[in-house]
């Protein structure tokens, strides 16, 4: 299994390289964002470990660029601070998982194995509901040909609703599917993101397709 580690703290990078090699990974290291990005684009890695604070280009940007190029290699981000803000941002730029520093080496290896097992996976196929179209892999969305810019999290949420048009999807289900079953985030985050979506897919078009069904969940009207 091939890994790319992008980490500017040389001693930490070396320790990771040695430790992960001992676990059977083949590890390449980059010490700055731009080198990391070009290696990620050229190389065929099973997973990428990406620090956030990096010289040249920060980890969020590196991650977003990799995803924008249609590269779905699993990415585990190392966040310097622990806190939901960083984690949310890491996931929003297209990272698959995150780990706060300082981290347990055992946990890192377990997470990497899980990511590699899951693999880059088959990305979801384009979907259409009425005149609303979404290509989750390319992260493009439009209504009647008018492009709509969505963040990765909004794409995931919209995709979850578009996969079941006209059906009520519960808040918990959306939370599990978009944020993960063990995310521990406040369930009200679903409501917040639905508000973002409404401001993008409905309001500018004078539509009301994203509905709240009180006490039950949310529904994307299919007409
Ligand atoms: Ca760093």
XYZ file of C-alpha atoms and ligand atoms in Angstrom:
224
model
C 0.000 0.000 0.000
C 1.391 3.352 -1.018
C 1.013 6.399 1.151
C 1.864 10.032 0.650
C 2.625 11.971 3.817
C 2.573 15.767 3.477
C 3.989 17.187 6.682
C 6.436 20.056 7.122
C 7.635 19.099 10.591
C 10.607 17.064 9.407
C 11.001 14.988 12.550
C 7.337 14.093 12.656
C 7.401 13.268 8.933
C 10.423 11.017 9.405
C 8.878 9.297 12.394
C 5.707 8.691 10.383
C 7.678 7.380 7.441
C 9.564 4.918 9.611
C 6.575 3.864 11.640
C 4.255 3.425 8.686
C 6.940 1.565 6.729
C 7.195 -0.839 9.655
C 3.424 -1.391 9.306
C 3.963 -2.429 5.697
C 3.131 0.861 3.981
C 5.328 2.247 1.248
C 5.673 5.904 2.186
C 6.657 9.000 0.262
C 7.043 12.308 2.042
C 6.605 15.933 0.983
C 7.485 18.823 3.290
C 5.452 21.560 1.636
C 2.037 21.962 0.078
C 3.034 22.447 -3.544
C 5.323 19.409 -3.602
C 2.588 17.441 -1.882
C 0.054 18.522 -4.466
C 2.221 17.631 -7.443
C 3.101 14.235 -5.964
C -0.571 13.589 -5.205
C -1.496 14.424 -8.797
C 1.220 12.283 -10.387
C 1.483 9.393 -8.021
C -0.853 6.531 -7.420
C -1.360 6.413 -3.696
C -3.766 4.358 -1.661
C -4.133 7.197 0.807
C -2.725 10.629 1.623
C -1.900 12.002 5.076
C -2.121 15.758 4.831
C -1.123 18.344 7.401
C -3.051 21.638 7.359
C -0.423 24.237 8.213
C 2.137 23.830 5.449
C 4.488 26.193 3.670
C 3.670 26.960 0.042
C 0.051 25.915 0.064
C -2.034 24.936 3.055
C -3.607 21.534 3.445
C -7.174 22.728 2.843
C -6.142 24.171 -0.490
C -4.090 21.103 -1.435
C -7.076 18.901 -0.642
C -9.488 21.079 -2.602
C -7.135 21.100 -5.618
C -6.759 17.330 -5.550
C -10.541 16.911 -5.493
C -11.087 19.589 -8.123
C -8.843 17.539 -10.422
C -11.171 14.571 -9.977
C -8.676 12.672 -7.836
C -10.518 10.735 -5.101
C -7.568 9.188 -3.276
C -8.640 8.913 0.372
C -7.259 11.837 2.391
C -6.709 11.929 6.128
C -6.073 15.442 7.379
C -4.000 16.256 10.405
C -5.569 19.155 12.245
C -3.357 21.161 14.551
C -6.083 22.317 16.878
C -8.790 20.056 18.111
C -12.194 21.502 17.551
C -15.182 21.129 15.361
C -14.307 24.108 13.237
C -11.151 22.545 11.844
C -12.773 19.178 11.443
C -15.725 20.612 9.605
C -13.454 22.573 7.325
C -11.268 19.542 6.635
C -14.301 17.527 5.608
C -15.723 20.430 3.628
C -12.658 20.620 1.419
C -13.091 16.969 0.506
C -11.022 15.160 3.129
C -12.288 11.709 4.101
C -11.149 11.733 7.684
C -9.222 13.875 10.131
C -7.061 13.413 13.163
C -6.093 16.109 15.668
C -2.506 16.523 16.730
C -1.115 15.164 18.914
C -2.492 11.849 17.753
C -2.001 8.287 18.797
C 0.064 6.390 16.304
C -2.123 3.293 16.750
C -5.207 5.344 15.901
C -3.503 6.795 12.820
C -2.634 3.353 11.489
C -6.147 2.042 12.172
C -7.734 5.029 10.428
C -5.420 4.659 7.431
C -6.196 0.980 7.095
C -9.907 1.756 7.228
C -9.518 4.447 4.568
C -7.497 2.216 2.280
C -10.048 -0.572 2.713
C -12.846 1.783 1.784
C -10.728 2.970 -1.131
C -11.400 5.829 -3.469
C -14.693 4.069 -4.061
C -17.201 4.563 -6.771
C -18.317 8.137 -6.761
C -22.043 8.765 -7.005
C -23.624 9.228 -10.394
C -25.242 12.432 -11.627
C -28.851 12.931 -10.620
C -31.718 15.123 -11.709
C -34.935 16.179 -10.017
C -37.110 18.419 -12.150
C -34.787 21.036 -13.640
C -32.265 20.649 -10.817
C -29.193 18.680 -11.778
C -26.292 17.558 -9.646
C -23.110 15.731 -10.518
C -21.709 14.806 -7.092
C -18.376 13.583 -8.477
C -17.675 16.703 -10.509
C -19.400 18.774 -7.795
C -21.384 20.688 -10.361
C -24.945 21.722 -9.923
C -27.361 23.737 -12.006
C -31.006 24.628 -12.190
C -32.308 24.892 -15.709
C -28.748 25.426 -16.920
C -27.888 28.157 -14.398
C -24.762 27.031 -12.496
C -25.008 26.842 -8.704
C -21.874 26.773 -6.601
C -22.066 24.286 -3.726
C -19.537 23.323 -1.060
C -18.706 19.607 -0.783
C -20.929 19.297 2.289
C -23.835 20.906 0.465
C -23.259 18.532 -2.442
C -23.466 15.541 -0.085
C -26.618 16.830 1.549
C -28.327 17.644 -1.724
C -27.343 14.289 -3.145
C -28.900 12.538 -0.144
C -32.177 14.380 -0.779
C -32.071 14.037 -4.562
C -31.600 10.290 -4.307
C -35.115 10.105 -2.814
C -37.185 12.871 -4.404
C -40.639 13.366 -2.950
C -39.780 11.309 0.130
C -39.305 12.515 3.665
C -35.755 11.957 4.869
C -35.220 12.277 8.614
C -32.745 14.678 10.147
C -30.912 11.768 11.779
C -30.557 9.966 8.484
C -29.116 13.056 6.832
C -26.807 13.561 9.783
C -25.540 9.975 9.582
C -25.143 10.031 5.846
C -23.520 13.431 5.429
C -21.628 13.910 8.691
C -21.128 10.274 9.617
C -22.828 8.165 12.293
C -20.280 8.987 15.005
C -19.624 12.600 14.156
C -21.007 13.929 17.443
C -21.992 17.176 15.742
C -25.048 19.090 16.876
C -28.022 17.745 14.870
C -29.106 21.333 14.242
C -26.252 21.582 11.764
C -28.581 19.832 9.290
C -31.050 22.703 9.550
C -28.257 25.228 9.074
C -27.002 23.541 5.913
C -30.518 23.154 4.549
C -30.805 26.908 4.935
C -27.638 27.328 2.876
C -29.054 25.018 0.223
C -32.375 26.857 0.059
C -30.524 30.121 -0.473
C -28.756 28.554 -3.430
C -31.129 26.149 -5.145
C -34.517 27.712 -4.389
C -34.558 31.385 -3.523
C -32.662 32.782 -6.530
C -35.086 30.874 -8.745
C -38.150 31.884 -6.763
C -38.826 28.253 -5.948
C -39.700 26.328 -2.825
C -38.673 22.726 -3.388
C -36.685 22.007 -0.238
C -39.324 21.513 2.410
C -39.287 20.927 6.140
C -41.819 18.367 7.266
C -42.217 19.267 10.899
C -41.349 16.452 13.264
C -40.474 14.113 10.406
C -37.614 15.504 8.377
C -36.999 17.078 5.019
C -38.235 16.556 1.532
C -37.150 17.610 -1.908
C -40.288 18.151 -3.957
C -39.998 16.465 -7.317
C -42.264 18.826 -9.205
Ca 2.577 21.874 9.821
